[in-house]
mmCIF file of C-alpha atoms in Angstrom:
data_model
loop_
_atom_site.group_PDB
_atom_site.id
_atom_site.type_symbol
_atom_site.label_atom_id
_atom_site.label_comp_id
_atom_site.label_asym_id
_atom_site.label_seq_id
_atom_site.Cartn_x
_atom_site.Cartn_y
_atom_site.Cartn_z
ATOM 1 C CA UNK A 86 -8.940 0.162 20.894
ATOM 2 C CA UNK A 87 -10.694 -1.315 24.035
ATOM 3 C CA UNK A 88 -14.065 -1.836 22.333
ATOM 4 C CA UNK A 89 -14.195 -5.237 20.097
ATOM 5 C CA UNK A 90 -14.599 -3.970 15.793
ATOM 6 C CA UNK A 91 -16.503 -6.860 14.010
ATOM 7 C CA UNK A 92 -16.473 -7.176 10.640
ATOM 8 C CA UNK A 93 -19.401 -7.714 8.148
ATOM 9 C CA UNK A 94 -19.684 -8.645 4.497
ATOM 10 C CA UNK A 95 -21.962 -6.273 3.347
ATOM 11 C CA UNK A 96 -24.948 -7.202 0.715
ATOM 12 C CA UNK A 97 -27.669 -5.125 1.109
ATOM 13 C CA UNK A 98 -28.124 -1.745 -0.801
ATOM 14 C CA UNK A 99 -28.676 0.543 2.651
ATOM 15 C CA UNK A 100 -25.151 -0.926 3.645
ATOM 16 C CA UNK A 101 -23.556 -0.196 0.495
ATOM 17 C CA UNK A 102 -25.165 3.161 0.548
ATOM 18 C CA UNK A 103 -23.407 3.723 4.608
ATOM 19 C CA UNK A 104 -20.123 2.794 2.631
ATOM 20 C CA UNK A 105 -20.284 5.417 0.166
ATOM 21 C CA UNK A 106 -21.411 8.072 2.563
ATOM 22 C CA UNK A 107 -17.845 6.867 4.836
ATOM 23 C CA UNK A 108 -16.092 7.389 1.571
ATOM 24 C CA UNK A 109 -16.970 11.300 1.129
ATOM 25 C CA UNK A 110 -16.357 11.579 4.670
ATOM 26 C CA UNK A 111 -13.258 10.232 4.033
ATOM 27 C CA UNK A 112 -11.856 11.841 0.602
ATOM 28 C CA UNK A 113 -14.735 13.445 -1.548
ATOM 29 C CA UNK A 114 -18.094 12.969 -2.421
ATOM 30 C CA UNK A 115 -16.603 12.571 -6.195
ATOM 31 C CA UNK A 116 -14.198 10.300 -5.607
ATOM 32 C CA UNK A 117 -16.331 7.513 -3.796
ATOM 33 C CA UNK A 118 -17.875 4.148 -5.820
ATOM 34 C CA UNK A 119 -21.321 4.756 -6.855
ATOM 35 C CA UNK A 120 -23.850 2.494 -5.123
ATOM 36 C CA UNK A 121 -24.297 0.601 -8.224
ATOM 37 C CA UNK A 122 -21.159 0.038 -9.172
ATOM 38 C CA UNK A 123 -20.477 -1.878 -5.704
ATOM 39 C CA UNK A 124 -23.779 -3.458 -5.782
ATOM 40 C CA UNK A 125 -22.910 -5.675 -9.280
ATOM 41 C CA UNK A 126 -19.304 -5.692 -7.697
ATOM 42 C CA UNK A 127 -20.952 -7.738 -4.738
ATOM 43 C CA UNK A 128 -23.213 -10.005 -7.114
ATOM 44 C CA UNK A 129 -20.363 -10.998 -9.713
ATOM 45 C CA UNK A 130 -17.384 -12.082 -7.489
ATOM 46 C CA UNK A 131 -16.657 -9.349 -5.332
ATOM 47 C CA UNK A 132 -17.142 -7.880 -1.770
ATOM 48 C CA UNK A 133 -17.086 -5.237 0.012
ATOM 49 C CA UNK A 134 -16.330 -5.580 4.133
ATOM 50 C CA UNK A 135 -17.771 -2.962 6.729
ATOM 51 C CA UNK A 136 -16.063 -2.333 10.340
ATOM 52 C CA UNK A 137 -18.022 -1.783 12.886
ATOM 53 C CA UNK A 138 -17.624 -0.433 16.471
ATOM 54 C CA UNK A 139 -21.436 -0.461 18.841
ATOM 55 C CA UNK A 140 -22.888 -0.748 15.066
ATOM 56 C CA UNK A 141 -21.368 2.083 13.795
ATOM 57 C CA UNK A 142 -19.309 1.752 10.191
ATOM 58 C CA UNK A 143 -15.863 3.157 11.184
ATOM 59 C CA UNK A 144 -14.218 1.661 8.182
ATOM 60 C CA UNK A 145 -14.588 -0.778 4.756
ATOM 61 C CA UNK A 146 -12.812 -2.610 2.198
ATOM 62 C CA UNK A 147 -13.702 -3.287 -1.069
ATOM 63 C CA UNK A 148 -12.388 -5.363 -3.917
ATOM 64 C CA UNK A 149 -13.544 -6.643 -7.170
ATOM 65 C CA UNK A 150 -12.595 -9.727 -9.746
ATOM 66 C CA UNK A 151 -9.758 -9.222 -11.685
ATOM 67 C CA UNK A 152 -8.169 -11.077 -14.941
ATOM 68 C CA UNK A 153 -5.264 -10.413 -16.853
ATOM 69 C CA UNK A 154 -5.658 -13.058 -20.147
ATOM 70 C CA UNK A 155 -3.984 -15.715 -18.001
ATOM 71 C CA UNK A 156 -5.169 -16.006 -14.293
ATOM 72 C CA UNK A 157 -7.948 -14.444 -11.944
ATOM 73 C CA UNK A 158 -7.032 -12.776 -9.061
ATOM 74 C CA UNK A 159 -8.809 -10.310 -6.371
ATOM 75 C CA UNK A 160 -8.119 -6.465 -7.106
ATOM 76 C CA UNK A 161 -7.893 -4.718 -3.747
ATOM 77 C CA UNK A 162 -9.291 -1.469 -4.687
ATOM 78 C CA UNK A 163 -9.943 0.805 -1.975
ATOM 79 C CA UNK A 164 -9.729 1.109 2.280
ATOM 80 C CA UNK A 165 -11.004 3.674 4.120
ATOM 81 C CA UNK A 166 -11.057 4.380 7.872
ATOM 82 C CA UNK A 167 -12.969 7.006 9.472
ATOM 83 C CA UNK A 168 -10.773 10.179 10.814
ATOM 84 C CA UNK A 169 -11.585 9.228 14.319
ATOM 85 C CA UNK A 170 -10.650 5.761 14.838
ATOM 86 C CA UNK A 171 -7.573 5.558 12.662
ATOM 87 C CA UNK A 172 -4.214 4.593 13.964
ATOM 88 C CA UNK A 173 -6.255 1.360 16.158
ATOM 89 C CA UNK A 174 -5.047 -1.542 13.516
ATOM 90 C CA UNK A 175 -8.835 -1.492 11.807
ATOM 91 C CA UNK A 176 -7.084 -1.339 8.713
ATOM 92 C CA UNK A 177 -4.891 -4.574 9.234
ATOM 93 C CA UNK A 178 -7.879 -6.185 11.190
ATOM 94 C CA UNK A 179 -9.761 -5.413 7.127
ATOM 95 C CA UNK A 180 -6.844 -6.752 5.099
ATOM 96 C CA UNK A 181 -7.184 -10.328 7.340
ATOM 97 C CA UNK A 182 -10.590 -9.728 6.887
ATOM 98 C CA UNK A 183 -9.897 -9.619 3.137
ATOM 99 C CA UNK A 184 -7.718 -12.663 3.086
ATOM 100 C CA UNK A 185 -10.703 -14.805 4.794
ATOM 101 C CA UNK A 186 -13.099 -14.016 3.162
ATOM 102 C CA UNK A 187 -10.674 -14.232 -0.726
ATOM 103 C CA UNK A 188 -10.118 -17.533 -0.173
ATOM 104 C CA UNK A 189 -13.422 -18.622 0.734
ATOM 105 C CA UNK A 190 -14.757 -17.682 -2.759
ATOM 106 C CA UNK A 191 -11.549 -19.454 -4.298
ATOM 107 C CA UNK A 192 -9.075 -16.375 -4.818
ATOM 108 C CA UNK A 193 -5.068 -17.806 -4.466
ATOM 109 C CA UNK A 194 -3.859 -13.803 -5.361
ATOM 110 C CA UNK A 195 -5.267 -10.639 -4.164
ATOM 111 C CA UNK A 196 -3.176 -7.504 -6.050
ATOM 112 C CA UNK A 197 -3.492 -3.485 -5.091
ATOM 113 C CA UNK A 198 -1.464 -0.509 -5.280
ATOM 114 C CA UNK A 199 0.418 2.061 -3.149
ATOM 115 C CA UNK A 200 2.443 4.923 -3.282
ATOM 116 C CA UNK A 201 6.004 3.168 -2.262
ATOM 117 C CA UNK A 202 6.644 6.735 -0.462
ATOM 118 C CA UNK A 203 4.275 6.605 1.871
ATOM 119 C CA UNK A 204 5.903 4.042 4.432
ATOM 120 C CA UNK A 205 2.959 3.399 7.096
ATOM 121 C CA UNK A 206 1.509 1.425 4.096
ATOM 122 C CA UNK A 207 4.543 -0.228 3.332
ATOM 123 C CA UNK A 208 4.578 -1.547 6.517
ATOM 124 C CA UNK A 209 1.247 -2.697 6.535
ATOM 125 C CA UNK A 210 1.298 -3.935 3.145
ATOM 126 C CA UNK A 211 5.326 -5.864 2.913
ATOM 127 C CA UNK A 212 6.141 -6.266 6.933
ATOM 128 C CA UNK A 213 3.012 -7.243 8.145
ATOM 129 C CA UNK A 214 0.854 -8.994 5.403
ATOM 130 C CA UNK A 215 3.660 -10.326 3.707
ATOM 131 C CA UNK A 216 2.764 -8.737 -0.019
ATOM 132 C CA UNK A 217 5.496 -8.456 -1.708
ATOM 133 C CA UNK A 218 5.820 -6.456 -4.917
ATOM 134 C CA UNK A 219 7.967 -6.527 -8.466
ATOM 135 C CA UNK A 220 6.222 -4.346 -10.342
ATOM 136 C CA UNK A 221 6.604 -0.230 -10.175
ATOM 137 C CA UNK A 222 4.186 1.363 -12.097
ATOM 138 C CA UNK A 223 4.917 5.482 -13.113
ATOM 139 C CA UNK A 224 2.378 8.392 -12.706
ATOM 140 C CA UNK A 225 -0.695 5.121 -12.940
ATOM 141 C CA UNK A 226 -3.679 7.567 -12.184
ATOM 142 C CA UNK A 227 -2.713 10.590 -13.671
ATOM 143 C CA UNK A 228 -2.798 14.057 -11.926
ATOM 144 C CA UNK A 229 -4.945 13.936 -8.501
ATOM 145 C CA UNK A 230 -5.694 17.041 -7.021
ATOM 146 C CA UNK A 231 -6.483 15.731 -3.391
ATOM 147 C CA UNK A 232 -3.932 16.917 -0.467
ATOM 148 C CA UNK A 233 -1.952 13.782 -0.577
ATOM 149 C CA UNK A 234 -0.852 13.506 -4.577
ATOM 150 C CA UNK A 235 -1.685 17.284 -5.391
ATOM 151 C CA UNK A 236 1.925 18.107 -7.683
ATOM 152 C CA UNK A 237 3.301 14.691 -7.384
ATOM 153 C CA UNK A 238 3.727 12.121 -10.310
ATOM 154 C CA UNK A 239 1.454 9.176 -8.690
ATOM 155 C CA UNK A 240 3.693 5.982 -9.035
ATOM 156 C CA UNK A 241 2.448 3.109 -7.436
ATOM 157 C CA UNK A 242 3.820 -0.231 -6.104
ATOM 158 C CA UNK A 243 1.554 -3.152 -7.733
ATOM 159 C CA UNK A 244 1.660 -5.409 -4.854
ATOM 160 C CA UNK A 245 0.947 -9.021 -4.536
ATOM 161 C CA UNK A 246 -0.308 -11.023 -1.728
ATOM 162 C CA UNK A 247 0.043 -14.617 -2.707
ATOM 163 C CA UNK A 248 -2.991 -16.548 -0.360
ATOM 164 C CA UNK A 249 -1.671 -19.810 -0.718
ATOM 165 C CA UNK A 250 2.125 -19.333 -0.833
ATOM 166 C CA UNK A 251 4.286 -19.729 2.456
ATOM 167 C CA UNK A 252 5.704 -16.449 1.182
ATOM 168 C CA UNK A 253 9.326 -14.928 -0.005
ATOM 169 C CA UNK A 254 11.816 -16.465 2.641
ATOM 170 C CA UNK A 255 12.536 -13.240 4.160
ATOM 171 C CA UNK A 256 16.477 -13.179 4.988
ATOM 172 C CA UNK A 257 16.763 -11.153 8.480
ATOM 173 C CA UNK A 258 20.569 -10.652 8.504
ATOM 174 C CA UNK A 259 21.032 -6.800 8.193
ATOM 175 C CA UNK A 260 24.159 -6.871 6.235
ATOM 176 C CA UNK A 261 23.167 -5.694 2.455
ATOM 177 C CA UNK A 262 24.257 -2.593 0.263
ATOM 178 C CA UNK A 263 22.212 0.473 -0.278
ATOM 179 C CA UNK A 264 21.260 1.607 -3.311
ATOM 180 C CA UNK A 265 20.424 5.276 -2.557
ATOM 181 C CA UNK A 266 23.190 7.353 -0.311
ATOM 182 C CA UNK A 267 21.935 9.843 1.921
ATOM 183 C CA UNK A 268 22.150 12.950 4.110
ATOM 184 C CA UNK A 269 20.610 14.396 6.588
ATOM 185 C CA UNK A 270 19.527 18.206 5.172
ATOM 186 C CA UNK A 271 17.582 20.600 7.754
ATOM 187 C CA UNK A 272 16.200 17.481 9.651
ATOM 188 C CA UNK A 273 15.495 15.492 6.478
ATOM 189 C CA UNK A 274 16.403 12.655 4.712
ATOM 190 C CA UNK A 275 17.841 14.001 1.250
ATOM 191 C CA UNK A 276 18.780 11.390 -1.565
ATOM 192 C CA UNK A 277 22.920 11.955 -2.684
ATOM 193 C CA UNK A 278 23.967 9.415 -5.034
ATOM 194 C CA UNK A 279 22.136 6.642 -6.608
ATOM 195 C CA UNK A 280 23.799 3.286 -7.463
ATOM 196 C CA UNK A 281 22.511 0.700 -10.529
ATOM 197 C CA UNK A 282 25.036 -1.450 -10.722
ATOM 198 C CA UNK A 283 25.050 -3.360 -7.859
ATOM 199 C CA UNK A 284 24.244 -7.123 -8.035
ATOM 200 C CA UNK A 285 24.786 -8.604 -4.410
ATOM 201 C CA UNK A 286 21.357 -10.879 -3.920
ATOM 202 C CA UNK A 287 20.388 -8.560 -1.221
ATOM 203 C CA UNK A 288 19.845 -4.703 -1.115
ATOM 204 C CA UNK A 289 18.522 -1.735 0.697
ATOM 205 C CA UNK A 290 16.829 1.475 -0.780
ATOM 206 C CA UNK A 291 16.257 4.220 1.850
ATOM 207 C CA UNK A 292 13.449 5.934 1.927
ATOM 208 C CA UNK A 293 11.913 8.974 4.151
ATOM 209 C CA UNK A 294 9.545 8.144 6.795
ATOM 210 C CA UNK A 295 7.463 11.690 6.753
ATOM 211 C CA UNK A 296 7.147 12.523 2.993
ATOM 212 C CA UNK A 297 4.405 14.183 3.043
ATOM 213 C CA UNK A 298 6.105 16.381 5.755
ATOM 214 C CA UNK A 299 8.874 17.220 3.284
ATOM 215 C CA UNK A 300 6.077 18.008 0.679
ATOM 216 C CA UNK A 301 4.671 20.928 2.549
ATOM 217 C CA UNK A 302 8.425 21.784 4.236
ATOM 218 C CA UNK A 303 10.017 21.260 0.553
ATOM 219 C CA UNK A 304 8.269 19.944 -2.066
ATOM 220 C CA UNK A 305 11.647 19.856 -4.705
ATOM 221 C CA UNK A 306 13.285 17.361 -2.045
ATOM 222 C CA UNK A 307 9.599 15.364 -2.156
ATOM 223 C CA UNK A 308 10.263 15.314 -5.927
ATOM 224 C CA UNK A 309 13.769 14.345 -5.697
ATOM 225 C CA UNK A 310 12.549 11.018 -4.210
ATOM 226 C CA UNK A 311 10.034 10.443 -6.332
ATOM 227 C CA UNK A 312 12.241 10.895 -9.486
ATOM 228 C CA UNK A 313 15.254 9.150 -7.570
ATOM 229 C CA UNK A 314 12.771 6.111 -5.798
ATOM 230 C CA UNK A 315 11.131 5.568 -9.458
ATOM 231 C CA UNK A 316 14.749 5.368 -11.043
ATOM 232 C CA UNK A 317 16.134 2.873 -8.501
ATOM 233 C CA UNK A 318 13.154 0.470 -8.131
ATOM 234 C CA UNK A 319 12.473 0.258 -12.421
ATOM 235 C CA UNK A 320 15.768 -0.838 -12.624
ATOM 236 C CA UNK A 321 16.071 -3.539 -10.140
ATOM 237 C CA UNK A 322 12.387 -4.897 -10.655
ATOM 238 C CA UNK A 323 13.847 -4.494 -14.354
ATOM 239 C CA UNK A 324 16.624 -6.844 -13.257
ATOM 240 C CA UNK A 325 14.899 -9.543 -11.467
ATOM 241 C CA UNK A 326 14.678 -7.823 -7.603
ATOM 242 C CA UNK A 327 11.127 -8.398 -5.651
ATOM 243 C CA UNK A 328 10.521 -5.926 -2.813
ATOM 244 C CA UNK A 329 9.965 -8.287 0.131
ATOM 245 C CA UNK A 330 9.765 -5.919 3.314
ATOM 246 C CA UNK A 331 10.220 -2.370 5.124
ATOM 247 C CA UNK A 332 12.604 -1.568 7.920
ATOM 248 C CA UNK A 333 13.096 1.120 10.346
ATOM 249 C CA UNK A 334 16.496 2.288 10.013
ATOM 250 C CA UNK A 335 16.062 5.134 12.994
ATOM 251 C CA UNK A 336 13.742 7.871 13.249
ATOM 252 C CA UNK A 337 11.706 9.440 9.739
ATOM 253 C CA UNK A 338 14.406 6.606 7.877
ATOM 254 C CA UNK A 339 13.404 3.688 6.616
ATOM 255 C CA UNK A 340 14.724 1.233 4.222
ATOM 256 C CA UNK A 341 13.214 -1.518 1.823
ATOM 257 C CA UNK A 342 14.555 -4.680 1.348
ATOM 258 C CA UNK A 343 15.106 -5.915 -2.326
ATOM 259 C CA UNK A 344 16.102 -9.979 -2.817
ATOM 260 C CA UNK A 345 16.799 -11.165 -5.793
ATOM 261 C CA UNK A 346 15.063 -14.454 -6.423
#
């Protein structure tokens, strides 16, 4: 994007109100935060960030405090970018946005979730944040009717961006052993034989780079990975693996990387 986006914490109700009229734009009237909600959000330890482009809101962030009985920590909760100006890096430029602005009000951990399928936010999220995740939650919303979950158990990576750590030493040697075996089936990626009894301190679990292509192609192969993905990455997390990053294996193939630490 030529044009500069700037970024602004947003206070006021009229800019919270700009926020949730983005969100129906984005997904559904019924599905966006009411005003209210983000307004004591805003007053009681959260924030919620605005993109704009020539004063237009193209895009927002917003998280809220979070505690789980031991330790505080930011809870990511939604991004949004408008239709038009997606695929520019405004989403990344937010998440930076949302580190700043975190540690400036104290936060050391800032946690979200994802669907570990859908690999342009892995990449965002594990390549080029540097979140890492060790916790794989199963079906954590419920049923969704919206066009990207609509039939599909919504499991979720729980991921964790630690502010103040130097991070998981990523090891970039490509030599590991994959946990899911593949083939290549009418142009896609189809899941043969799964493997839980590896223990090498390094290891790879393919995963599609279009699913929601192979939903509306074949939804029984999109289920296949989700049943085949949830089994794989229970058991590891399970066994003391932390999902540290994504590669790109070659084209719609992708693979993440599991350490064990």
């Amino acid at each position: 994007m030529k044009d500069e986006v700037i970024i602004h914490n947003l206070q006021t109700v009229t800019e919270l109100e700009k926020v949730r009229e983005l969100e129906a734009l984005i997904w559904s009237l019924e599905d966006s935060v009411p005003v209210n909600q983000t307004v004591a959000a805003v007053k009681n330890g959260g924030f919620v960030l605005g993109a704009f482009l020539h004063e237009k809101l193209i895009g927002f962030q917003y998280s809220f405090p979070g505690f789980d009985g031991a330790k505080v920590y930011l809870c990511s909760h939604s991004l949004g970018i408008h239709p038009d100006y997606r695929a520019f890096g405004v989403g990344e430029k937010l998440k930076w946005a949302q580190k700043e602005t975190a540690l400036l009000k104290g936060y050391e951990l800032i946690t979200w979730t994802y669907d570990p399928l859908e690999t342009v936010n892995a990449n965002l999220n594990l390549h080029k944040l540097g979140g890492v995740c060790c916790t794989y939650l199963e079906d954590v919303y419920g049923v969704m009717n919206d066009g990207l979950n609509s039939g599909m158990a919504t499991d979720r990576f729980l991921v964790e961006w630690r502010l103040k750590s130097d991070g998981v030493k990523r090891d970039l040697d490509q030599d590991g052993l994959h946990v899911i075996s593949t083939d290549q089936c009418n142009g896609n990626l189809t899941p043969v034989e799964i493997h839980l009894n590896l223990t090498a301190d390094k290891l790879f679990v393919s995963v599609p780079g279009n699913f929601q292509a192979i939903k509306t192609i074949d939804f029984s192969l999109a289920k296949q990975w989700r049943e085949a993905t949830r089994k794989v990455f229970s058991h590891y997390f399970q066994e003391g693996y932390i999902a540290t990053d994504l590669r790109k294996e070659k084209e719609n193939q992708y693979y993440y990387v599991l350490q064990k630490l």
